[in-house]
XYZ file of C-alpha atoms in Angstrom:
629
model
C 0.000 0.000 0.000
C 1.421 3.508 -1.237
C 0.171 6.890 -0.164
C 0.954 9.569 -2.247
C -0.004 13.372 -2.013
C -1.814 14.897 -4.479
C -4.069 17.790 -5.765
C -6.876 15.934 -4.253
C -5.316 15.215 -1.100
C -3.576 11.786 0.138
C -4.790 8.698 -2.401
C -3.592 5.331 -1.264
C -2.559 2.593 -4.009
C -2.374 -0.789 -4.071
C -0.114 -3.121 -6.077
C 3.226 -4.681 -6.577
C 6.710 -3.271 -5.957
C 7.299 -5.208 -10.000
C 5.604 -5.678 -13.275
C 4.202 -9.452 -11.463
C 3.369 -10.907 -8.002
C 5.889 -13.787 -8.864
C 8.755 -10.782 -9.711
C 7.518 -8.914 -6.207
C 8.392 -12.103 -4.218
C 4.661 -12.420 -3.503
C 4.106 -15.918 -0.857
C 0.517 -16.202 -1.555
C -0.625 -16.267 1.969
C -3.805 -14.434 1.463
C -2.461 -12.131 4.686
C -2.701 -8.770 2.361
C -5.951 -9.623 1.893
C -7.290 -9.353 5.294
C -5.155 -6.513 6.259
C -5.780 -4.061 3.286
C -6.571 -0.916 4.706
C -8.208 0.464 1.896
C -10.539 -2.551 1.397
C -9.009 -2.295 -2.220
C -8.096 -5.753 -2.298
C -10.557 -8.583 -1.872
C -10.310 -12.481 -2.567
C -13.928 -12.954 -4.810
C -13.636 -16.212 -5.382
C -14.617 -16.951 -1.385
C -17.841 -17.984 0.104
C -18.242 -15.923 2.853
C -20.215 -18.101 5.035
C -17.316 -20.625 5.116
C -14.371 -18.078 5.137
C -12.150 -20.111 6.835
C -12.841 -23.365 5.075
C -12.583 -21.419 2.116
C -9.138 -19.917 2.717
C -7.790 -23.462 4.184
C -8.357 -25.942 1.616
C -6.503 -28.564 2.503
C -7.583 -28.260 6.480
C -10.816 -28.654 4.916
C -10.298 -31.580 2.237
C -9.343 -33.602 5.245
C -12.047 -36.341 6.081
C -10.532 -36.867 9.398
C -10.431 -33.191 10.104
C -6.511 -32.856 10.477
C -4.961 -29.463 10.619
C -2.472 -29.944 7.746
C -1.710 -26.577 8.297
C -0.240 -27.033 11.477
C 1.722 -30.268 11.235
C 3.419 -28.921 7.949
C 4.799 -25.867 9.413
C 6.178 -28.093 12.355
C 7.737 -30.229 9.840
C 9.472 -27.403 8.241
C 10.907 -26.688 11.537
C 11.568 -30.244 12.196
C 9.874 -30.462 15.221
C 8.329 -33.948 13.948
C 7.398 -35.187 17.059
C 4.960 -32.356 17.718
C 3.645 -32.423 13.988
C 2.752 -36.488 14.585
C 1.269 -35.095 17.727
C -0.875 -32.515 15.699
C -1.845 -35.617 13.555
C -2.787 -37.813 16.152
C -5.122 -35.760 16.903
C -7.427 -36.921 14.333
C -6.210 -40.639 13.574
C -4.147 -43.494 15.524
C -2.932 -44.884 12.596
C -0.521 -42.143 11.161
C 2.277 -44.308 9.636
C -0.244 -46.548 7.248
C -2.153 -43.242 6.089
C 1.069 -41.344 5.541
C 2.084 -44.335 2.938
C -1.261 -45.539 1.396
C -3.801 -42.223 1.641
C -5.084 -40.740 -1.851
C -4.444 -37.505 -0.134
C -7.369 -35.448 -1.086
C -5.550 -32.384 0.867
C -3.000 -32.255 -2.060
C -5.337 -32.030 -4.923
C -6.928 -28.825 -2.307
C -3.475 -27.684 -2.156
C -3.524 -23.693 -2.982
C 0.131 -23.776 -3.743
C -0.797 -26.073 -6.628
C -2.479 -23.579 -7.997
C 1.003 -21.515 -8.787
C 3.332 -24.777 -8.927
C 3.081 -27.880 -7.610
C 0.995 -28.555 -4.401
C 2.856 -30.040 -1.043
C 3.756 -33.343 -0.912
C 1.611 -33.810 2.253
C 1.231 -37.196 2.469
C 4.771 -37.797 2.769
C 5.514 -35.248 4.909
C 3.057 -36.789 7.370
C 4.697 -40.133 6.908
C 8.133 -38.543 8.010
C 6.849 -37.391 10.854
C 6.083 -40.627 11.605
C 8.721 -42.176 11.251
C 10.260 -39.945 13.755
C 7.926 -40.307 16.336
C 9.458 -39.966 19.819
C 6.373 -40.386 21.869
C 5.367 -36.373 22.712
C 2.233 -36.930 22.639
C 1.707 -39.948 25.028
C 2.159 -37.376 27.700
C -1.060 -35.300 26.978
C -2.685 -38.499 25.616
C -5.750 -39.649 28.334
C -7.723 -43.268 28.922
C -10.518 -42.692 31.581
C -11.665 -45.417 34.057
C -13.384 -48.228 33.069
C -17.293 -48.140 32.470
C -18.176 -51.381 32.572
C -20.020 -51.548 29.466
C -19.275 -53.494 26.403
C -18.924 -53.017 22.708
C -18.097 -54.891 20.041
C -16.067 -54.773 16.692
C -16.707 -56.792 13.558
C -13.489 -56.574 11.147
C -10.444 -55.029 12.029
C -9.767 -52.994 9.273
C -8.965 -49.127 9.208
C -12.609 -48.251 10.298
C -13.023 -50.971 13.156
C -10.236 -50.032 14.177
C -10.674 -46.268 14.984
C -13.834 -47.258 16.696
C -11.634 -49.730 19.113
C -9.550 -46.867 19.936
C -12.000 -44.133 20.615
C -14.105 -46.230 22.462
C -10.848 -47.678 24.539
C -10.194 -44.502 25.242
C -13.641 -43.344 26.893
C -12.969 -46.571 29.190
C -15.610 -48.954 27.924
C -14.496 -52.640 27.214
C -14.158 -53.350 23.451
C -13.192 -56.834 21.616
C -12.751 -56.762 18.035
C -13.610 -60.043 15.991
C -11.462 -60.446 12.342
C -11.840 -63.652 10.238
C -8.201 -62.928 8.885
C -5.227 -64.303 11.166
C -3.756 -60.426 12.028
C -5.299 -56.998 12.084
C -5.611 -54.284 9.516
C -8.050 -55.294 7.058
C -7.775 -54.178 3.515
C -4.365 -51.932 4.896
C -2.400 -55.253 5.346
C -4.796 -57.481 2.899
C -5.411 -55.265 0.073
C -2.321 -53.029 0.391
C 0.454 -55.208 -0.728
C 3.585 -54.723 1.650
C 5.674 -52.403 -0.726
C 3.405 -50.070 0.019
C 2.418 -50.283 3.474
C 5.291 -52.325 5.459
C 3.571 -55.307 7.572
C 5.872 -53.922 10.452
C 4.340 -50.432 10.681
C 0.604 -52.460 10.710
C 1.890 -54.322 13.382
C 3.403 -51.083 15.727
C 0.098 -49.015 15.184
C -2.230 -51.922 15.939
C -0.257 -52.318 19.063
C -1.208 -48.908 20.308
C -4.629 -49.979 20.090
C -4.345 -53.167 22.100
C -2.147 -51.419 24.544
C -5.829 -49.486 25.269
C -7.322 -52.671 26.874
C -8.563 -53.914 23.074
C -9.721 -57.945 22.671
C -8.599 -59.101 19.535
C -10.290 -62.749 18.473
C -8.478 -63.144 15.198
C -9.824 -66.009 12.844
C -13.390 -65.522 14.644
C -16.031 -64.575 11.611
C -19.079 -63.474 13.160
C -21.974 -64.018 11.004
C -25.010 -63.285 13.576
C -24.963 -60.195 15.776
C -28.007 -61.726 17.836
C -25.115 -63.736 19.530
C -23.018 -60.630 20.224
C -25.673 -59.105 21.656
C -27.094 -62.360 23.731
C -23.123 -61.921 25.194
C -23.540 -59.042 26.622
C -22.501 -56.669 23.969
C -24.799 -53.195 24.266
C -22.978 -51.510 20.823
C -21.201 -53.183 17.936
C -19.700 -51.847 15.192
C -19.479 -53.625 11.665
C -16.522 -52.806 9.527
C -16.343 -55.605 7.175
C -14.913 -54.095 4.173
C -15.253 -55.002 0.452
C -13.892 -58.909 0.742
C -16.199 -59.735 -2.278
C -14.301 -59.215 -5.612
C -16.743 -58.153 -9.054
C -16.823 -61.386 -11.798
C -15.677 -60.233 -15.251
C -19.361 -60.486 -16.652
C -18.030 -62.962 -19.940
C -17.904 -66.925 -20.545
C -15.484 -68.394 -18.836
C -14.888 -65.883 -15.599
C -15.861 -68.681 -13.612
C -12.904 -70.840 -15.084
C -9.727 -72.322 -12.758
C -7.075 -69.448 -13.308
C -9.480 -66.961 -13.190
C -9.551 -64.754 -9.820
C -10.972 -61.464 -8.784
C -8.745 -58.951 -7.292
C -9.380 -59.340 -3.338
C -8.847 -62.920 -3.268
C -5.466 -62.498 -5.061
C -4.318 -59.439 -2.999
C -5.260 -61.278 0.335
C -3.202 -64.470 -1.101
C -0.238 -62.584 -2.079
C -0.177 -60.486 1.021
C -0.290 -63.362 3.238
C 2.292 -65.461 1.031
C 0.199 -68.150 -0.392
C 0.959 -67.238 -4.114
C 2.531 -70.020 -5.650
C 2.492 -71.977 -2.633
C 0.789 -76.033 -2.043
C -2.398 -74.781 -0.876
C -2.257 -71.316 -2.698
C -2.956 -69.213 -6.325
C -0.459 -69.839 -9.019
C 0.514 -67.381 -11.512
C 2.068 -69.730 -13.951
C 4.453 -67.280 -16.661
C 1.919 -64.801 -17.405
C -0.827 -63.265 -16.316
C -3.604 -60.866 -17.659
C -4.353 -58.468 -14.673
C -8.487 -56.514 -16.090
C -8.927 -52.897 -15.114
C -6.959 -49.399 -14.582
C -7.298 -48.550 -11.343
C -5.161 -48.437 -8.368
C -6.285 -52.243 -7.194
C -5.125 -53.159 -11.144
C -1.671 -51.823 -10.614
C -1.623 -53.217 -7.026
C -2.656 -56.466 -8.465
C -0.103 -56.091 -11.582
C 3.095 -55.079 -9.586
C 2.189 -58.056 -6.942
C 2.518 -60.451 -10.049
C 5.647 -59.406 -11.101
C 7.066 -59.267 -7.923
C 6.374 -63.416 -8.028
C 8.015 -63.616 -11.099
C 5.463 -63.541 -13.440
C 5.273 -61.748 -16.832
C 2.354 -59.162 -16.441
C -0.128 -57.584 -18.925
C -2.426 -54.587 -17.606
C -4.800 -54.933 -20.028
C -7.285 -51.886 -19.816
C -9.945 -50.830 -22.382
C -9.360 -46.776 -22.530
C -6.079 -45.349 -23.162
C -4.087 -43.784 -20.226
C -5.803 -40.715 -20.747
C -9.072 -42.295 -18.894
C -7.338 -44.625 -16.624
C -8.016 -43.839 -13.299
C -4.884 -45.440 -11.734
C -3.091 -42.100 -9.743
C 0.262 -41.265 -11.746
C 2.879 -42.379 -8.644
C 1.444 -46.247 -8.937
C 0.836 -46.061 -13.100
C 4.688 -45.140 -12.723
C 5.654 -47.859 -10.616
C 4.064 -50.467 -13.248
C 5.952 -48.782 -15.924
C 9.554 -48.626 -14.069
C 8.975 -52.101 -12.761
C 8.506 -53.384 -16.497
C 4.516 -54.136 -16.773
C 3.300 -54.556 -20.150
C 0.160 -51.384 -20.237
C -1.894 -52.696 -22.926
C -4.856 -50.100 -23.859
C -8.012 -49.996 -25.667
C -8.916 -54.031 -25.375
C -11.389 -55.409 -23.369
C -11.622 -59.218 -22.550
C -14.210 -61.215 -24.287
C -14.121 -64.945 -23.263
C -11.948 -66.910 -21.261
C -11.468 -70.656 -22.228
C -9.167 -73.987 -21.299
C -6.037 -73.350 -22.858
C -4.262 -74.301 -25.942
C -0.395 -75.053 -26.591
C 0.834 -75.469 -23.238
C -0.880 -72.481 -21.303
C -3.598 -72.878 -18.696
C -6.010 -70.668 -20.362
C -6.874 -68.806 -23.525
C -8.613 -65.733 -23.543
C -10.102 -63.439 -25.952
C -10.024 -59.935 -26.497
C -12.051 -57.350 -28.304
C -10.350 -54.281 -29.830
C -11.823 -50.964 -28.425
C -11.895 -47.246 -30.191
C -13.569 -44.199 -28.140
C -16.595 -42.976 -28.873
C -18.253 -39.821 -26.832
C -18.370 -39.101 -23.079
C -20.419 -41.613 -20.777
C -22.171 -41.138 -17.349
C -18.489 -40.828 -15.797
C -17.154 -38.169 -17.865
C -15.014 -40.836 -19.818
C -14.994 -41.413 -23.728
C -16.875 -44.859 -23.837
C -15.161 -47.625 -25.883
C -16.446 -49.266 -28.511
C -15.934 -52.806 -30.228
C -14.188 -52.188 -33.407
C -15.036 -55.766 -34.777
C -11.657 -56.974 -34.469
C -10.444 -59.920 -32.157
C -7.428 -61.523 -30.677
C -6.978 -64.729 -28.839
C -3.728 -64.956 -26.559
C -2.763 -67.613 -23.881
C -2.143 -66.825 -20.174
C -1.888 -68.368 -17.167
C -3.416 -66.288 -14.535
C -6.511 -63.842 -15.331
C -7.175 -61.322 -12.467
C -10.410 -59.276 -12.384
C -9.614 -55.753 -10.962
C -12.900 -54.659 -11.881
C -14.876 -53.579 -8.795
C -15.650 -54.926 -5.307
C -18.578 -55.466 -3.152
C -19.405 -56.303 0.464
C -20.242 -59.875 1.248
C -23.715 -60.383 2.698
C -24.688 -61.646 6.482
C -28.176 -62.091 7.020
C -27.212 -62.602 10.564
C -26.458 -58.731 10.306
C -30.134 -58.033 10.315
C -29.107 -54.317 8.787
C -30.857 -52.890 5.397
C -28.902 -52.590 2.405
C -28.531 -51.344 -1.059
C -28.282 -53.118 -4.136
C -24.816 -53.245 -4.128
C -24.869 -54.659 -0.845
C -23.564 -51.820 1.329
C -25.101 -51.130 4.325
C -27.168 -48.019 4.710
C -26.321 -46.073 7.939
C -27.304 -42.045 8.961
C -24.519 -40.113 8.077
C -24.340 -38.226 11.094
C -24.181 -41.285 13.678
C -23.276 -44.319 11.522
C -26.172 -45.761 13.106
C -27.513 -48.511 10.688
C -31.697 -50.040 10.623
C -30.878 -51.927 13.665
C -30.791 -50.491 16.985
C -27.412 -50.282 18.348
C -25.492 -51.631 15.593
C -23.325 -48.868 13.461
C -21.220 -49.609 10.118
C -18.555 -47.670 8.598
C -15.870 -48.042 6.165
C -15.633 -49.993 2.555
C -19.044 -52.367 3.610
C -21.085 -48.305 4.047
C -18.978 -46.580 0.983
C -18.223 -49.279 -1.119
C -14.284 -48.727 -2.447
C -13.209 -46.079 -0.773
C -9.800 -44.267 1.041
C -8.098 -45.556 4.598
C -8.663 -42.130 5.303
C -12.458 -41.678 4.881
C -13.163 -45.363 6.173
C -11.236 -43.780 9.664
C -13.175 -40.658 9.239
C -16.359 -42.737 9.803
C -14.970 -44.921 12.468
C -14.417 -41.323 13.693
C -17.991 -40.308 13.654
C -19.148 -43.760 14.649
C -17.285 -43.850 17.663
C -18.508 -40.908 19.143
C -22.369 -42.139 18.365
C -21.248 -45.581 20.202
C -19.790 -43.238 23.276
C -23.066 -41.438 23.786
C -25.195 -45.175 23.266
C -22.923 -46.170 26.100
C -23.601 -43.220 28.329
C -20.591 -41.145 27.460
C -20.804 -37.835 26.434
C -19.692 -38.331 22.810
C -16.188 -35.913 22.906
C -13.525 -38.412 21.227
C -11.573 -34.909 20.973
C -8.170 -35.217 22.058
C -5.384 -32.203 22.601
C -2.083 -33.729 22.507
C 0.035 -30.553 22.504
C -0.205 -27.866 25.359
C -1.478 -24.444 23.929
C 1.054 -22.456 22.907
C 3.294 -25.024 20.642
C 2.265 -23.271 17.547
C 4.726 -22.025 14.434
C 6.217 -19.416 13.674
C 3.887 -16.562 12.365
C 6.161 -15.047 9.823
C 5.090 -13.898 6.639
C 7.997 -11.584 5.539
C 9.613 -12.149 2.360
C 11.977 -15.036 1.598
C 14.111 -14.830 -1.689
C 12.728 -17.278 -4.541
C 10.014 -18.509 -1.999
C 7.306 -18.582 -4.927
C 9.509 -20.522 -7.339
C 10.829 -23.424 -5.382
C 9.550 -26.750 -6.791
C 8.113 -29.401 -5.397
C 10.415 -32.039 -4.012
C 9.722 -35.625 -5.050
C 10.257 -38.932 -2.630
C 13.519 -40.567 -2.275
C 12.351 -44.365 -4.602
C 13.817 -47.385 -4.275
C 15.957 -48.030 -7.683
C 13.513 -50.090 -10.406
C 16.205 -52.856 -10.543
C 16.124 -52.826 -6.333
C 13.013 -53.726 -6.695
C 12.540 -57.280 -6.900
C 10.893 -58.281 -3.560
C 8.730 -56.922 -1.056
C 10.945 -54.295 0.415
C 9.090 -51.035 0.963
C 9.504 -48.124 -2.824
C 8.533 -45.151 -1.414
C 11.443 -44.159 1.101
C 9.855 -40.345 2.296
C 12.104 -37.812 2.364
C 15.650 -37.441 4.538
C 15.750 -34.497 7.017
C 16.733 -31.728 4.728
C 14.438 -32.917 1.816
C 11.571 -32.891 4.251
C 12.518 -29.351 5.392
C 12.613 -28.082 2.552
C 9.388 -29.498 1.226
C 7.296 -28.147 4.342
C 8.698 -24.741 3.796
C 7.082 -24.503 0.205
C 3.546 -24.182 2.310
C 1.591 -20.854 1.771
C 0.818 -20.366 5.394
C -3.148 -20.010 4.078
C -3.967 -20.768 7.634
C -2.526 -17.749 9.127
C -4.657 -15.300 7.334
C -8.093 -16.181 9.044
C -6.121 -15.665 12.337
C -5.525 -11.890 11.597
C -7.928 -9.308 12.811
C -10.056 -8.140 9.917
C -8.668 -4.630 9.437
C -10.659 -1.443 9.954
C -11.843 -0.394 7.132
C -12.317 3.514 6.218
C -16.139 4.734 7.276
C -18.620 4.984 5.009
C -18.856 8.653 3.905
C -23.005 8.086 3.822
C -25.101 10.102 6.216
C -28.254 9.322 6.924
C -31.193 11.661 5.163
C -32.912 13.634 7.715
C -32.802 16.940 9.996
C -30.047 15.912 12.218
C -27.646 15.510 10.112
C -28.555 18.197 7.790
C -28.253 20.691 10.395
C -24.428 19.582 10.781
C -24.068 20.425 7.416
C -21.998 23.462 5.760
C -23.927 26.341 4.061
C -21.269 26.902 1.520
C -21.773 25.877 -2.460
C -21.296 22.464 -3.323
C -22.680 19.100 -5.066
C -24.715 16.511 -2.915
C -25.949 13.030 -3.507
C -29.300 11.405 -2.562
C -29.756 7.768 -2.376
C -32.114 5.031 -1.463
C -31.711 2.159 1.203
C -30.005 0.478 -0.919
C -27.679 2.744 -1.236
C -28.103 3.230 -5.012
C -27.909 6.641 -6.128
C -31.065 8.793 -6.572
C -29.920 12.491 -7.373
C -27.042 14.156 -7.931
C -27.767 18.124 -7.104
C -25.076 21.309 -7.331
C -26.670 24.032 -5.406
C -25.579 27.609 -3.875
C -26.526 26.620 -0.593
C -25.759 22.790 0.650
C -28.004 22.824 4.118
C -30.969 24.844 2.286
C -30.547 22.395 -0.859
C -30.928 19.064 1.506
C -33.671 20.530 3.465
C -35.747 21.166 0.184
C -35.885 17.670 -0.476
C -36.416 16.479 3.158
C -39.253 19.016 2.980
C -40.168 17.638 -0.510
C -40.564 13.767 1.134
C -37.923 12.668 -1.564
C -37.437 8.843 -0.629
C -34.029 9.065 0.073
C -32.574 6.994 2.818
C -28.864 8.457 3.086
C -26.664 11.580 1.365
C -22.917 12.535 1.157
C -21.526 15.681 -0.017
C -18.779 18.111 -0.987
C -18.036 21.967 -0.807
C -17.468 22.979 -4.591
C -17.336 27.044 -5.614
C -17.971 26.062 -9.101
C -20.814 23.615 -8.091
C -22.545 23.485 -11.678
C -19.225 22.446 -13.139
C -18.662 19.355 -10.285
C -22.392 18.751 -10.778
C -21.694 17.885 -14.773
C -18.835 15.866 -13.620
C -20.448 13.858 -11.532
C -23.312 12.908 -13.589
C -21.167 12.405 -16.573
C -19.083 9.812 -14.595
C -22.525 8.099 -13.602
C -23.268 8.176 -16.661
C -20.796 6.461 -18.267
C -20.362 3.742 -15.711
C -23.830 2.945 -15.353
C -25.529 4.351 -18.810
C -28.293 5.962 -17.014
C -29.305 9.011 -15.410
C -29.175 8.964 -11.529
C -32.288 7.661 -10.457
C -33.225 6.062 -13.972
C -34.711 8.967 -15.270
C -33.413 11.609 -18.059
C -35.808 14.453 -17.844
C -32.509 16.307 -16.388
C -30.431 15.548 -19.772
C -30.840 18.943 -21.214
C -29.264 20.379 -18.369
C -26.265 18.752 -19.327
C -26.003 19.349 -23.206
């Protein structure tokens, strides 16, 4: 903001010290914004009745509710322990969501907007991984209530709900079919991803709570549960059921849908006596992230892999960091073919299987370029055919819960409460496919419903930093700020990667730094006192304030309650002028005006300038135009 003197008196301007915000050094932070004393500036694109939301994307893009904000800024100090601290707030589980979340806060990301947005996932991986245990000081269990709930899968969202509830002091026991905890996280994530051993170290923090874990105990009847004693339970069976191919032959030995290959391969029975075998090749169907989970599994077991998908890259909905790894890690991507017809095989393979060649036609229902058949076949011979095509929940009738036709179960979105009293869902069986992060986001809001069933009062809330461990509020200028890059993850080499051995290795100390410091700070603005803007010049139309008023010459302006303008008068006498029209019962609401010797002259001005910016006389009318011309 510049003041500068002239004929007029002292103007202020507002602008950049060079020709563009990136030249001026400009951060972004929005802080100008708020503090403008001229109200020049303002930031349109907002919704004002969700200001801060607005101005905090990725705070807001959260499903858990973390303040990414907060534990960024602490990274970029390197005060990791307090930034898991600030994460920990919102999850237990920060080590599998900082390697496996879809990170919804990055695509919010303003700084994406001029660059690249923050690698924020990784960051809160790092932080992780140097967890010292801050926050178990401020972290509280209260006494034991005596009353019982109980958790059905122990996946991401069953889970959460152990915690929370653990925490309020009531006595949970979580049932799993699978031989370990972690559901689709250690089951559908496949261990190059997600590391077994950091499963293993946050699942310990929950039974360190007090949790009952019955592993290899399916519970098909809730009736039972309840009959024991149980008063809340919790179902957070995932999406175990794997979607058929939909063609002759998907029901074929060979042929295997996604979960029930992931869950083998994760738990080493791939190629094994009593397990799956790939044989040499093998046809992995779809383009999503399961497909390239699916695809970079089998070549990890030595198999030669096709990713056979019937768009072109362009609609594949695979993210780029996992479409990359299939690439690097020497996947054959085959596009625009879409399987036809599986059969027994020919010449020495187990099975043969028939493709249809695909061109694009126009946009479908999801905003994709549907394919079409282009008449043209091919018949190849594979060993292994993988669906990666969808997955479902599996039924229980024992449930006794309503569901849709896809077989999710329908729950209030505000409780998690399903049809049945006392029984709450959440997770991949409620949302179908989803994120880690939005399946503990509902174990979230379940586990406060389950609190209040249970006669707490429903705060799962924790603090795990004393107030006053904030960061630094700085917003000065820091050369080059706006024009460092985004920093990418240390990998582990392509030709490294031949077992199970985690890819993704985060970032080193200084890499992390350095990363952290690219963020904008958005969440500093809403912080700062609104500033105080000039008055508004308008006075309000009647004797009181006409009295105050000059009797010099000069030019006044009328206007309604809307404040739109009504008349603009010059007259010899200001007061005598505005009292004419108070006398007249003119309809105005307010007035301003200004001492001007040559008042006709200012009074052409005036109306000229309204009229070009609006193309009308004041008031709408133009019985006054000759007075002009």
């Amino acid at each position: 903001v510049k003041e500068v003197e002239t004929a007029q008196g002292v103007r202020r301007y507002v602008g950049t010290i060079a020709d563009t915000l990136l030249d001026s050094g400009c951060k972004f932070c929005q802080a100008c914004v708020t503090v403008c004393p001229t109200g020049a500036l303002t930031d349109r694109t907002l919704d004002p009745a969700r200001r801060e939301e607005s101005m905090v994307p990725c705070h807001a893009a959260c499903p858990a509710g973390i303040d990414v904000p907060r534990y960024v800024q602490m990274a970029a100090e390197g005060r990791y322990d307090e930034a898991i601290a600030v994460v920990r707030e919102k999850l237990p589980f920060p080590g599998i969501v900082g390697r496996a979340c879809f990170a919804m806060c990055e695509s919010a990301c303003r700084r994406g907007q001029l660059d690249d947005p923050l690698s924020i996932r990784t960051l809160k991986r790092v932080a992780a991984d140097h967890d010292t245990g801050l926050w178990r000081q401020y972290s509280k269990q209260l006494p034991a209530t005596g009353r019982k709930a109980a958790v059905i899968g122990a996946g991401p969202a069953g889970l959460t709900v152990a915690y929370y509830l653990a925490k309020k002091g009531h006595a949970v026991t979580v049932f799993d079919a699978q031989p370990a905890a972690g559901g689709m996280a250690r089951y559908g994530i496949p261990s190059y991803r997600v590391p077994t051993s950091v499963i293993d170290q946050e699942v310990a923090e929950v039974a360190k709570l007090g949790v009952e874990f019955r592993y290899e105990t399916p519970v098909e009847d809730i009736g039972e549960l309840m009959a024991d004693g149980f008063e809340a339970v919790f179902i957070g069976i995932g999406c175990q059921g794997g979607d058929k191919l939909g063609i002759p032959g998907d029901d074929l030995d060979g042929v295997v849908d996604s979960p029930t290959y992931l869950r083998a391969a994760t738990m080493g029975l791939v190629n094994t006596a009593h397990g799956i075998h790939t044989g040499r090749k093998v046809a992995v169907i779809g383009g999503g992230n399961v497909a390239t989970d699916n695809a970079r599994s089998s070549k990890r077991l030595g198999a030669e892999v096709d990713m056979v998908y019937r768009r072109t890259r362009d609609e594949m909905p695979a993210r780029d960091e996992e479409f990359d790894g299939c690439v690097e890690e020497g996947v054959n991507i085959r596009y625009l073919l879409a399987p036809k017809q599986v059969a027994p095989g020919t010449n020495g393979n187990r099975l043969d299987i028939t493709y249809a060649r695909m061109s694009l036609g126009e946009a479908d229902a999801s905003g994709r370029r549907r394919p079409i058949e282009t008449g043209e076949e091919l018949v190849e011979g594979v060993d292994l055919v993988i669906a990666a095509v969808g997955q479902h929940p599996r039924r229980f009738e024992g449930f006794g819960v309503n569901t849709d036709a896809r077989g999710r179960i329908v729950v209030r979105e505000d409780s998690m409460l399903s049809s049945r009293p006392g029984v709450y869902a959440g997770g991949d069986c409620v949302l179908g496919p989803s994120t880690l992060i939005e399946s503990i986001a509902q174990g979230r809001v379940a586990a406060a419903a389950m609190d209040r069933q249970l006669g707490g009062d429903g705060d799962i809330e924790e603090t795990l930093l004393p107030p006053g461990w904030e960061t630094s509020p700085h917003l000065g200028r820091e050369e080059d700020f706006n024009r460092r890059r985004r920093i990418h993850p240390i990998m582990l080499a392509p030709a490294a990667r031949t077992g199970w051995d985690e890819v993704e290795q985060g970032f080193d100390d200084a890499g992390a730094r350095a990363e952290a410091g690219r963020c904008l700070k958005c969440n500093l603005a809403p912080k700062i006192a609104d500033a105080v803007l000039p008055p508004e010049s308008w006075l309000e139309f009647g004797a009181d304030a006409i009295a105050a008023v000059s009797t010099e010459a000069g030019v006044f302006q009328l206007l309604d309650a809307d404040k739109e303008v009504l008349a603009i008068k010059g007259v010899d006498n200001l007061r005598a002028g505005l009292e004419a029209q108070l006398e007249a019962g003119s309809e105005a609401r307010f007035f301003v005006y200004e001492e001007a010797a040559l008042y006709t002259s200012r009074e052409s001005q005036m109306i000229q300038a309204y009229l070009q910016q609006y193309g009308k006389m004041p008031g709408g009318g133009s019985d006054e135009l000759d007075d002009l011309f």
